[in-house]
C-alpha cells in the first residue's frame, strides 16, 4: 500500500498515531549529587529516612511549661513558676518540667519531658529563680511535633517526579546527598538548508544564521533531555541519509528543522522514510504555524522534522514534540505558569499585608481546579513537597472565601492535574499501593484525615479517599459514616486491609502499661492523637470504657490524664515522643513502633478502606487503583514490608454501594 505524504492531520490524531508505533523507553538509572539533580527525573520513590522535625521542638524563644499550670492566668493574675533550667538547641534535654515549673527554651530546641506547650518570652517576666507568666497556653502551642511534617518511612517524592529547587530542598532536608534518576533522553539536533550557517562568524551573502539548532536544543533541555547539535547540512539526500541514519543508531530522538514541505527541494520526509519501518507516519499538521511537520518511527526511535521558520519550529515543538517526549519518558507535559482554581474552604489571611499561601491542586467536578492550602509552619518541608504553587492574598483582604476563584502561580511548569486524586487519611500501606501503580500515572495525594476525605468526596474533588473511621455505636468501620455525610447512592466503599493499632511504649515497657486504665496513673504521661482521626476515636472509646470500669465520669476522668490534651498528628510523632522519653505511652500502628525499635501492645485490628465516588469507577486510573489493590503483588508487599498489616479476604471488593 502506497504511503500518502502531506496529508494534513489534527495534532491530537497525529500524536496518537505516532504513539501507537512508539513504546516508552526503559531508561537506565544513575545516581547523581543534589548539585547535579536539577531538572532530572526520579527513577525511584523517596521515603523519608528520618522524621521531620526529628523531635518535638519549640517554634519560639520562651519557656516550656505544662499548660495546666496556667489555667487561670491573665495579665492581672500572672502565674509564678519555678525555673528549673535551660533547654539549648542541638541537644536533648535531661530535665523534666512538672506542674508549677518552667524551663527556658530557645527556638528549635527539643521539648523537655512533662512540658506540653511553650509560652513566648514576650508574655513573661524573669525573676530570681522564677518566671511570671501573663497568659495561658494550650497543649501543643508554639510546638512543631516530631513527624508532623514528614514521618520516617513516608513517601515524600514519587518516582517520575521532575526535580526542581523545591524537591531538591526536600531531599537536602532529609539528609540525602545523592538521588536515583533516569538517564537523560539523548536527542540529536540537525538543521538543513544550504542557506543556513552557524552563528559566530560574519554572515555570508545569501545566508541566514542557524536559529533552530539552539532554540530546539534549549527546549529539549528544558524537558530534561540531553541534546547535541550535530550541525547544519545542505538539502542533499545521501548526505542527510548518512548523518541522520548514524544519529538514529546513537540517539533516542532525532529532531531536524527545514526541508519538510512537499516542494521539489524538500527531502526530509524521503530521508526519514528510507531509514526503516514503519517510517513516515505524519506529514503535515492542521495547525498554523507549524503546518509542514514530519514525524517518523524507525527501529523504535522517534524522528521529527520541524519547519524551517523558527517560530513555526518552536510552536510545533511545543504542541507536538513535547507530548511525544513525555510519552517516551513518562514525564508529564509542562503547562502554563498560572492557572485559575477554586478554593474548597475558607482561608484566613493576614489583613494589612500581602500573604503568599502554598496550595495543592486537584480536579473538581466542574472541570476546573480546586486549590487546597498546604498546612504547616514556615519550616515545614512538606509544604515544598506537596505545594504545586501559591496564591496571593492582597493587603486589603482578611480572608479568601470558600468557593472563591483565585489564580495559582505554579512553582513548576510541569504541574498539571493528576490522573488520580487521593485525599484522606495517610497510611504507609497506601504508599505501597501507589508505588505499584506505575511510572506513567500521576498521583496527587492530599493528607487531610479520614473526615477530610469524606468531605472531599462529597465535594467531588477526590477520586479515592482513604478512611479508617470507627463508629462507637455500631463498632463498624467507615460504612456508618456514608449515610451520616449524605453519600448514600453516590459512593462505593472498597475494602482495603487490616492494620494493628496498640500502645507504643519504651523497650521493656518500664511503666508496665497493660491497658487504658494505666493512663489514669499519676506517674504516666501519654501523648494523644488529633481530633477527627480514626486513632483518636479508638483512644477515646478505650478511655471511656476504662472510666466506666473505674466508676468515673469520662469528661472529668480525662482531666486527670497527663498529656491527654497534647495531640500528635501522626503515628510517627507518637513514637518519637515515646522514644525520646518525653512521654511513656501513645497509641499508633505496629509498623511505626517497629521502625522506632519500641515495644508494642496490641489494642485492636482496624480496617483501612477506600471511599470512591460512583461516577469515578469508570475512570481508567481508578480502575487501575482497584486492580492493583486486588493484586497478589500488593498483598505480598503488605505482608513483607509492614509489620501488623495484612490483606483481607475482601481486599479490593466493593463492600458497600455495589449493584
XYZ file of C-alpha atoms in Angstrom:
659
model
C 0.000 0.000 0.000
C 1.496 3.363 -1.054
C 2.123 5.949 1.653
C 0.395 9.289 1.269
C 2.602 12.218 2.213
C 1.446 15.707 3.072
C -1.986 14.641 4.281
C -2.925 17.192 6.916
C -3.885 15.673 10.283
C -5.246 17.036 13.524
C -2.477 17.394 16.081
C -4.142 15.024 18.545
C -4.724 12.427 15.816
C -1.094 12.668 14.718
C 0.218 12.289 18.261
C -1.901 9.193 18.905
C -0.817 7.660 15.603
C 2.856 8.064 16.452
C 2.317 6.736 19.984
C 0.883 3.502 18.584
C 4.243 2.807 16.958
C 6.441 4.211 19.749
C 6.981 2.336 23.003
C 8.017 4.176 26.187
C 11.742 3.778 26.818
C 13.177 1.810 29.714
C 15.873 4.321 30.650
C 18.854 3.304 32.765
C 19.099 4.543 36.357
C 22.024 6.541 37.676
C 22.813 8.294 40.962
C 23.701 11.982 40.877
C 24.540 14.507 43.579
C 21.950 17.072 44.600
C 24.009 19.773 42.898
C 23.562 17.945 39.583
C 19.946 16.862 40.103
C 18.082 19.957 38.874
C 15.680 19.053 36.077
C 16.334 15.318 36.397
C 13.558 12.743 36.815
C 13.330 10.488 39.872
C 13.783 6.814 38.987
C 12.636 5.594 42.415
C 10.255 6.927 45.025
C 11.975 8.546 48.001
C 10.947 7.537 51.508
C 11.940 9.651 54.473
C 14.891 8.119 56.387
C 14.148 10.408 59.344
C 11.242 12.294 60.842
C 10.870 15.979 60.100
C 11.042 17.531 62.563
C 13.073 14.716 64.185
C 11.793 15.713 67.637
C 9.169 17.957 69.218
C 10.738 21.425 69.073
C 9.903 24.953 70.096
C 8.904 27.418 67.407
C 9.793 30.441 69.566
C 12.056 31.688 72.313
C 10.254 31.368 75.610
C 9.513 28.905 78.391
C 8.457 25.255 78.168
C 5.532 24.708 80.520
C 2.714 22.354 81.408
C -0.427 24.159 80.205
C -2.376 23.024 83.257
C -0.187 25.296 85.367
C -1.608 28.363 83.591
C -5.329 27.590 83.622
C -6.467 30.742 85.481
C -3.762 33.139 84.305
C -4.317 36.634 82.878
C -2.428 39.936 82.872
C -3.779 40.909 86.272
C -3.162 37.500 87.801
C 0.112 36.040 86.442
C 1.355 32.586 87.344
C 4.601 32.295 89.297
C 6.545 29.290 88.006
C 9.762 27.824 89.311
C 12.596 27.988 86.759
C 14.204 24.519 86.545
C 16.792 25.027 83.824
C 17.576 25.927 80.231
C 16.966 23.857 77.086
C 19.535 24.641 74.398
C 19.345 23.829 70.708
C 21.359 20.909 69.426
C 20.943 18.511 72.370
C 18.142 16.551 74.053
C 17.079 17.972 77.436
C 17.743 15.983 80.587
C 15.370 17.907 82.814
C 11.623 17.382 83.420
C 9.015 20.113 83.710
C 6.437 19.413 86.390
C 3.250 21.329 87.172
C 4.213 24.732 88.576
C 7.578 24.718 86.801
C 9.067 26.170 83.629
C 12.238 25.730 81.593
C 13.803 28.404 79.428
C 13.810 27.144 75.825
C 15.293 28.506 72.634
C 13.782 28.430 69.141
C 14.372 24.996 67.603
C 15.288 23.325 70.893
C 13.690 19.956 71.838
C 10.721 19.980 74.194
C 11.549 18.562 77.660
C 9.620 15.796 79.342
C 6.440 16.950 81.066
C 6.023 20.132 79.017
C 3.161 20.331 76.524
C 3.462 23.943 75.318
C 5.756 26.945 75.068
C 4.849 30.448 76.220
C 6.532 33.233 74.234
C 9.085 35.284 76.138
C 7.032 38.436 75.375
C 4.350 37.219 77.788
C 6.707 36.579 80.699
C 8.923 38.391 83.201
C 12.025 36.815 84.703
C 12.568 36.938 88.461
C 15.264 35.443 90.635
C 14.790 31.698 90.053
C 11.200 32.182 88.908
C 9.180 33.296 85.883
C 5.973 35.328 85.881
C 3.630 34.243 83.054
C 0.846 36.627 81.994
C -1.213 34.473 79.632
C -2.343 30.835 79.448
C -1.236 28.293 76.837
C -2.967 25.346 75.246
C -1.406 21.896 74.662
C 0.805 21.975 71.587
C 1.058 25.783 71.405
C 4.271 27.014 69.750
C 5.469 23.430 69.225
C 6.391 21.640 65.987
C 5.800 17.963 66.724
C 8.079 15.176 65.547
C 6.949 13.703 62.254
C 4.074 16.136 61.738
C 5.837 17.427 58.659
C 7.223 14.127 57.341
C 7.184 10.716 59.053
C 10.061 8.266 58.842
C 9.199 5.741 56.137
C 6.702 8.083 54.453
C 6.932 8.510 50.686
C 7.788 12.186 50.193
C 8.660 12.218 46.484
C 7.303 9.735 43.989
C 9.068 8.084 41.109
C 8.898 10.092 37.892
C 8.909 13.451 39.681
C 10.810 16.208 37.912
C 13.322 17.638 40.390
C 13.002 21.399 40.781
C 14.620 23.514 43.525
C 11.758 22.721 45.918
C 12.199 18.914 45.571
C 15.968 19.231 45.948
C 15.336 21.256 49.115
C 13.176 18.407 50.426
C 15.932 15.862 49.715
C 18.547 18.010 51.451
C 16.269 18.481 54.483
C 16.076 14.690 54.773
C 19.868 14.337 54.753
C 20.208 12.822 51.277
C 23.173 13.867 49.137
C 22.557 11.641 46.114
C 19.386 10.709 44.256
C 18.440 7.975 41.728
C 17.400 9.480 38.395
C 16.706 8.224 34.886
C 19.362 8.659 32.254
C 18.584 11.719 30.171
C 16.902 11.171 26.839
C 19.603 11.656 24.193
C 18.405 13.996 21.439
C 20.233 14.746 18.184
C 19.504 18.153 16.589
C 20.127 18.777 12.879
C 19.452 21.889 10.796
C 19.115 21.677 6.998
C 19.400 24.164 4.182
C 22.282 25.385 2.060
C 21.446 28.914 3.169
C 21.959 28.191 6.888
C 25.268 28.918 8.657
C 26.285 28.677 12.324
C 26.440 31.903 14.379
C 29.773 33.308 15.445
C 31.086 34.351 12.032
C 30.190 37.253 9.719
C 27.075 36.433 7.720
C 27.872 35.433 4.147
C 25.828 36.796 1.229
C 22.528 34.927 0.796
C 22.940 33.101 4.130
C 20.980 33.137 7.393
C 22.130 32.196 10.850
C 21.090 28.844 12.286
C 18.468 29.679 14.902
C 16.612 26.394 15.160
C 19.515 24.251 16.401
C 19.771 26.402 19.511
C 16.097 27.001 20.238
C 15.239 23.335 19.699
C 18.128 22.069 21.826
C 17.231 24.503 24.625
C 13.577 23.427 24.590
C 14.698 19.805 24.698
C 16.983 20.588 27.634
C 14.060 22.231 29.475
C 12.280 18.881 29.178
C 15.182 17.135 30.889
C 16.762 15.798 27.702
C 20.439 15.744 26.789
C 20.586 17.420 23.367
C 23.537 17.560 20.990
C 23.739 19.813 17.968
C 25.162 17.818 15.043
C 25.479 20.802 12.724
C 23.914 22.265 9.586
C 23.715 20.384 6.282
C 22.527 21.172 2.743
C 19.427 19.540 1.298
C 21.386 16.588 -0.058
C 19.543 13.257 0.189
C 22.563 10.966 0.506
C 24.384 13.234 2.965
C 21.335 13.663 5.192
C 20.554 9.961 4.980
C 24.062 9.192 6.286
C 24.008 11.839 9.052
C 20.505 11.063 10.308
C 20.971 7.304 9.888
C 24.031 7.408 12.166
C 22.134 9.595 14.636
C 19.306 7.035 14.807
C 21.834 4.420 15.933
C 23.325 6.596 18.705
C 20.444 8.746 19.990
C 16.931 8.164 21.333
C 15.316 11.010 19.345
C 16.353 12.881 16.202
C 14.988 16.392 15.614
C 15.644 18.193 12.345
C 14.449 21.525 11.026
C 13.837 22.671 7.478
C 13.166 20.811 4.199
C 9.842 19.445 5.472
C 7.358 20.650 2.850
C 6.376 18.759 -0.289
C 8.274 21.030 -2.681
C 10.940 19.938 -5.126
C 13.825 20.687 -2.780
C 12.246 19.371 0.436
C 13.552 15.888 1.153
C 13.400 15.189 4.923
C 10.266 13.055 4.611
C 12.034 10.916 1.971
C 15.171 10.617 4.119
C 13.130 9.519 7.149
C 11.128 7.020 5.149
C 14.243 5.445 3.666
C 15.751 4.538 7.034
C 13.389 1.736 8.083
C 9.898 0.681 9.157
C 7.281 1.899 9.798
C 8.865 5.106 8.515
C 6.932 8.331 7.987
C 3.609 8.414 9.826
C 2.807 12.128 9.776
C 3.458 14.712 7.071
C 1.512 17.874 7.769
C -0.489 19.148 10.767
C -3.737 21.092 10.850
C -2.141 23.976 12.709
C -0.673 27.366 11.983
C 2.177 27.951 12.382
C 3.774 24.501 12.217
C 1.836 23.016 9.333
C 4.795 21.329 7.475
C 5.794 18.960 10.304
C 7.035 15.418 9.622
C 7.147 12.512 12.105
C 8.509 9.009 11.661
C 9.394 5.993 13.771
C 12.431 3.959 12.746
C 13.608 0.993 14.791
C 11.664 2.233 17.810
C 13.297 5.677 17.583
C 11.382 8.951 17.128
C 12.306 11.246 14.225
C 10.608 14.635 13.827
C 11.201 17.138 11.061
C 10.220 20.622 12.219
C 9.516 23.562 9.895
C 12.417 25.814 8.941
C 10.906 29.074 10.171
C 11.952 29.457 13.815
C 8.524 30.486 15.155
C 6.889 27.600 13.318
C 9.510 25.184 14.630
C 9.033 26.357 18.222
C 5.233 26.125 18.042
C 5.360 22.650 16.527
C 7.817 21.563 19.203
C 5.529 22.889 21.934
C 2.322 21.185 20.816
C 3.642 18.098 19.012
C 7.129 17.095 20.157
C 6.593 17.696 23.879
C 3.774 15.113 24.220
C 5.809 12.524 22.333
C 8.883 13.037 24.516
C 6.576 12.807 27.514
C 5.274 9.513 26.116
C 8.836 8.184 25.809
C 9.930 9.211 29.299
C 6.681 9.138 31.286
C 7.255 12.744 32.392
C 4.132 14.984 32.274
C 3.987 17.763 29.695
C 4.539 21.244 31.091
C 1.696 23.711 31.464
C 1.287 27.447 31.899
C 2.800 29.142 34.900
C -0.551 30.480 36.207
C -3.850 28.642 36.439
C -7.320 29.558 37.698
C -8.627 27.487 40.590
C -11.374 27.446 43.217
C -10.833 27.371 46.964
C -12.696 24.437 48.614
C -12.602 26.112 52.018
C -12.187 29.493 53.627
C -8.584 30.636 54.012
C -7.531 33.058 56.711
C -5.059 35.705 55.567
C -3.150 38.491 57.228
C -5.045 41.755 56.914
C -2.823 44.686 56.093
C -0.105 42.700 54.343
C 0.191 40.572 51.248
C 0.190 36.849 52.014
C 1.505 34.025 49.818
C -0.330 30.751 50.506
C 1.069 27.417 49.196
C -1.639 25.254 47.594
C -2.050 21.779 46.172
C -4.206 21.432 43.046
C -6.844 18.748 42.351
C -9.536 18.480 39.680
C -13.162 19.217 40.613
C -16.490 18.091 39.038
C -16.993 21.345 37.130
C -13.917 20.572 35.076
C -11.785 23.160 36.827
C -9.253 23.027 39.629
C -9.552 23.228 43.399
C -6.655 24.714 45.341
C -6.090 23.122 48.761
C -3.966 25.262 51.093
C -0.971 23.256 52.295
C -0.809 23.461 56.076
C 2.286 23.566 58.242
C 4.603 26.132 59.784
C 7.194 28.067 57.822
C 9.863 25.436 58.317
C 7.765 22.516 57.071
C 9.419 20.709 54.161
C 6.103 19.004 53.333
C 4.947 22.408 52.075
C 7.656 22.156 49.452
C 6.805 18.555 48.588
C 3.024 18.996 48.378
C 2.575 22.532 47.068
C 2.036 22.962 43.341
C 2.155 26.727 43.592
C 0.881 29.635 45.628
C -1.950 32.131 45.717
C -1.661 35.758 46.701
C -3.993 37.485 49.095
C -3.771 41.288 48.755
C -3.219 43.646 51.640
C -6.888 44.709 51.931
C -8.250 41.151 52.428
C -8.774 39.458 55.781
C -9.592 36.098 54.188
C -10.324 34.310 50.927
C -13.794 32.779 50.968
C -14.913 29.223 50.230
C -15.714 28.852 46.532
C -13.696 31.928 45.563
C -11.787 31.678 42.274
C -8.112 32.512 42.514
C -5.049 32.485 40.291
C -2.361 29.983 41.255
C 1.228 30.765 40.365
C 2.898 27.428 39.745
C 6.259 26.509 41.190
C 6.971 24.480 38.067
C 5.588 24.495 34.554
C 5.361 20.709 34.784
C 2.470 20.860 37.273
C -0.850 19.604 35.928
C -3.977 17.908 37.322
C -3.224 14.384 38.418
C -4.584 11.212 36.830
C -5.656 10.136 40.317
C -6.518 12.364 43.289
C -6.256 10.547 46.639
C -7.488 12.709 49.513
C -7.977 11.474 53.062
C -6.124 9.610 55.784
C -2.471 8.858 55.207
C -1.230 5.302 55.643
C 2.071 3.527 54.857
C 0.014 0.776 53.212
C -1.455 3.320 50.811
C 2.074 4.456 49.926
C 2.930 0.869 48.951
C -0.196 0.665 46.821
C 0.587 3.881 44.964
C 4.148 2.673 44.419
C 2.785 -0.216 42.350
C 0.625 1.916 40.084
C 3.347 2.505 37.542
C 5.553 5.314 36.387
C 3.110 6.812 33.857
C 0.322 7.507 36.370
C 0.381 10.926 38.003
C -0.991 10.674 41.557
C -1.913 13.600 43.773
C -2.107 12.761 47.478
C -3.534 15.244 49.986
C -3.431 14.007 53.589
C -6.315 15.648 55.458
C -7.532 12.761 57.637
C -10.451 10.371 57.226
C -13.081 13.050 57.841
C -11.387 15.370 55.350
C -11.518 12.549 52.812
C -15.272 12.137 53.247
C -15.768 15.866 52.722
C -13.517 15.884 49.633
C -15.574 13.051 48.134
C -18.787 14.906 48.910
C -17.423 17.980 47.107
C -16.407 15.802 44.169
C -12.684 16.576 44.429
C -11.354 13.139 45.368
C -11.181 10.080 43.141
C -10.297 7.979 46.184
C -10.399 8.695 49.921
C -8.542 6.536 52.438
C -10.520 6.158 55.669
C -10.468 4.248 58.965
C -13.266 5.849 60.994
C -14.766 3.690 63.746
C -18.389 4.280 64.719
C -18.567 3.853 68.538
C -22.281 2.950 68.448
C -22.091 0.118 65.902
C -18.354 -0.678 66.277
C -18.169 -0.781 62.484
C -15.546 0.926 60.391
C -16.375 3.511 57.720
C -19.795 2.321 56.439
C -21.931 4.115 59.088
C -20.399 7.456 58.082
C -21.632 7.188 54.489
C -25.208 7.988 55.481
C -24.058 10.460 58.120
C -22.466 12.620 55.409
C -25.285 12.193 52.893
C -23.384 9.990 50.440
C -25.882 7.149 50.007
C -26.160 6.155 46.361
C -23.229 8.384 45.398
C -20.294 6.275 46.553
C -18.951 2.773 46.913
C -16.691 1.561 49.691
C -13.888 -0.716 48.559
C -12.375 -2.968 51.208
C -8.760 -2.147 51.941
C -6.712 -4.046 54.505
C -6.274 -4.526 58.231
C -3.636 -2.926 60.408
C -2.909 -3.405 64.093
C -3.222 -0.452 66.497
C -1.870 -0.547 70.009
C 0.084 1.064 72.823
C 3.567 2.192 71.862
C 5.914 2.074 74.870
C 9.623 2.134 75.524
C 11.668 -1.052 75.226
C 10.913 -3.337 78.127
C 7.734 -1.388 78.989
C 9.241 0.169 82.165
C 5.904 1.634 83.328
C 4.234 -1.807 82.996
C 1.373 -0.457 80.922
C -1.261 -3.081 80.122
C -4.432 -1.164 79.303
C -6.256 2.144 79.203
C -6.690 2.138 82.997
C -2.945 2.708 83.326
C -3.259 6.054 81.558
C -5.063 7.453 84.616
C -1.988 6.853 86.804
C -0.137 9.931 88.081
C 3.266 8.531 87.107
C 2.260 8.014 83.448
C 2.430 10.680 80.735
C 0.657 9.926 77.455
C 0.612 11.570 74.052
C -2.816 11.759 72.415
C -3.887 11.856 68.749
C -5.684 14.707 66.966
C -9.466 15.024 67.000
C -11.167 13.657 63.889
C -8.588 10.921 63.368
C -9.567 7.270 63.482
C -6.934 6.637 66.137
C -8.415 9.333 68.404
C -11.804 7.655 68.170
C -10.178 4.384 69.249
C -8.403 6.084 72.168
C -11.485 7.863 73.480
C -13.538 4.693 73.177
C -10.986 2.772 75.256
C -10.702 5.528 77.858
C -14.476 5.820 78.137
C -14.812 2.100 78.861
C -11.923 2.237 81.333
C -13.533 5.201 83.127
C -16.795 3.265 83.419
C -14.964 0.295 84.925
C -13.341 2.638 87.447
C -16.659 4.338 88.191
C -15.501 7.695 86.804
C -17.210 10.300 84.637
C -15.380 10.407 81.284
C -15.104 14.191 80.954
C -13.788 14.531 84.488
C -11.581 11.456 84.241
C -9.601 12.622 81.202
C -8.646 15.797 83.056
C -6.599 13.580 85.337
C -4.601 12.137 82.437
C -1.234 13.788 81.974
C -0.756 14.542 78.270
C -4.345 13.960 77.154
C -4.539 17.497 75.760
C -1.316 17.177 73.749
C -2.381 15.966 70.301
C 0.086 14.373 67.900
C -0.903 14.471 64.238
C 0.975 11.360 63.102
C 1.849 7.872 64.301
C 5.488 8.855 63.957
C 5.046 11.823 66.298
C 3.668 9.435 68.916
C 6.595 7.042 68.539
C 9.149 9.867 68.622
C 7.704 11.243 71.871
C 7.939 7.807 73.490
C 11.401 7.036 72.120
C 12.804 10.344 73.387
C 11.316 9.849 76.868
C 9.014 12.858 76.796
C 6.066 10.594 77.453
C 5.532 7.000 78.461
C 2.850 5.798 76.075
C 0.824 6.612 72.982
C -1.381 4.785 70.521
C -0.272 4.034 66.953
C 0.259 1.353 64.334
C 2.620 -1.538 64.950
C 4.694 -0.806 61.851
C 5.830 2.570 63.233
C 6.640 1.099 66.650
C 8.808 -1.482 64.888
C 10.665 1.197 62.908
C 11.487 3.037 66.150
C 12.569 -0.104 67.992
C 9.832 0.294 70.614
C 7.589 -2.247 72.291
C 4.039 -2.650 71.079
C 0.950 -3.800 72.991
C -1.965 -4.631 70.652
C -5.334 -2.974 71.257
C -7.382 -3.687 68.141
C -7.075 -4.511 64.493
C -8.702 -1.772 62.419
C -9.866 -1.709 58.817
C -8.497 0.859 56.379
C -10.866 1.246 53.389
C -11.243 3.373 50.270
C -14.262 5.573 49.561
C -14.804 6.142 45.818
C -17.481 8.224 44.033
C -19.625 6.021 41.786
C -19.080 8.285 38.784
C -15.301 7.728 39.042
C -15.443 3.925 38.808
C -15.119 4.048 35.017
C -12.088 6.346 35.174
C -9.012 4.403 33.939
C -6.788 5.485 36.824
C -9.426 4.421 39.393
C -9.824 1.065 37.667
C -6.060 0.577 37.842
C -6.086 1.573 41.522
C -8.677 -1.107 42.370
C -6.942 -3.734 40.233
C -3.644 -3.039 41.985
C -5.343 -3.212 45.392
C -6.662 -6.675 44.477
C -3.328 -7.904 43.118
C -1.242 -10.592 44.773
C 1.815 -8.379 44.351
C 0.357 -5.734 46.637
C -0.831 -8.269 49.206
C 2.614 -9.854 49.324
C 4.296 -6.470 49.660
C 1.928 -5.570 52.504
C 2.923 -8.738 54.383
C 6.638 -8.380 53.741
C 7.203 -4.693 54.376
C 4.736 -3.555 57.062
C 4.527 -5.339 60.405
C 0.991 -5.573 61.728
C -0.610 -5.186 58.274
C -2.461 -7.887 56.375
C -4.746 -8.243 53.396
C -8.309 -9.467 53.954
C -10.456 -11.903 52.009
C -12.485 -8.920 50.767
C -9.484 -6.724 49.902
C -10.339 -4.920 46.652
C -14.029 -5.888 46.792
C -16.932 -3.428 46.964
C -18.423 -3.840 50.457
C -20.965 -1.006 50.181
C -22.814 0.520 47.265
C -22.349 -2.316 44.754
C -25.033 -3.335 42.299
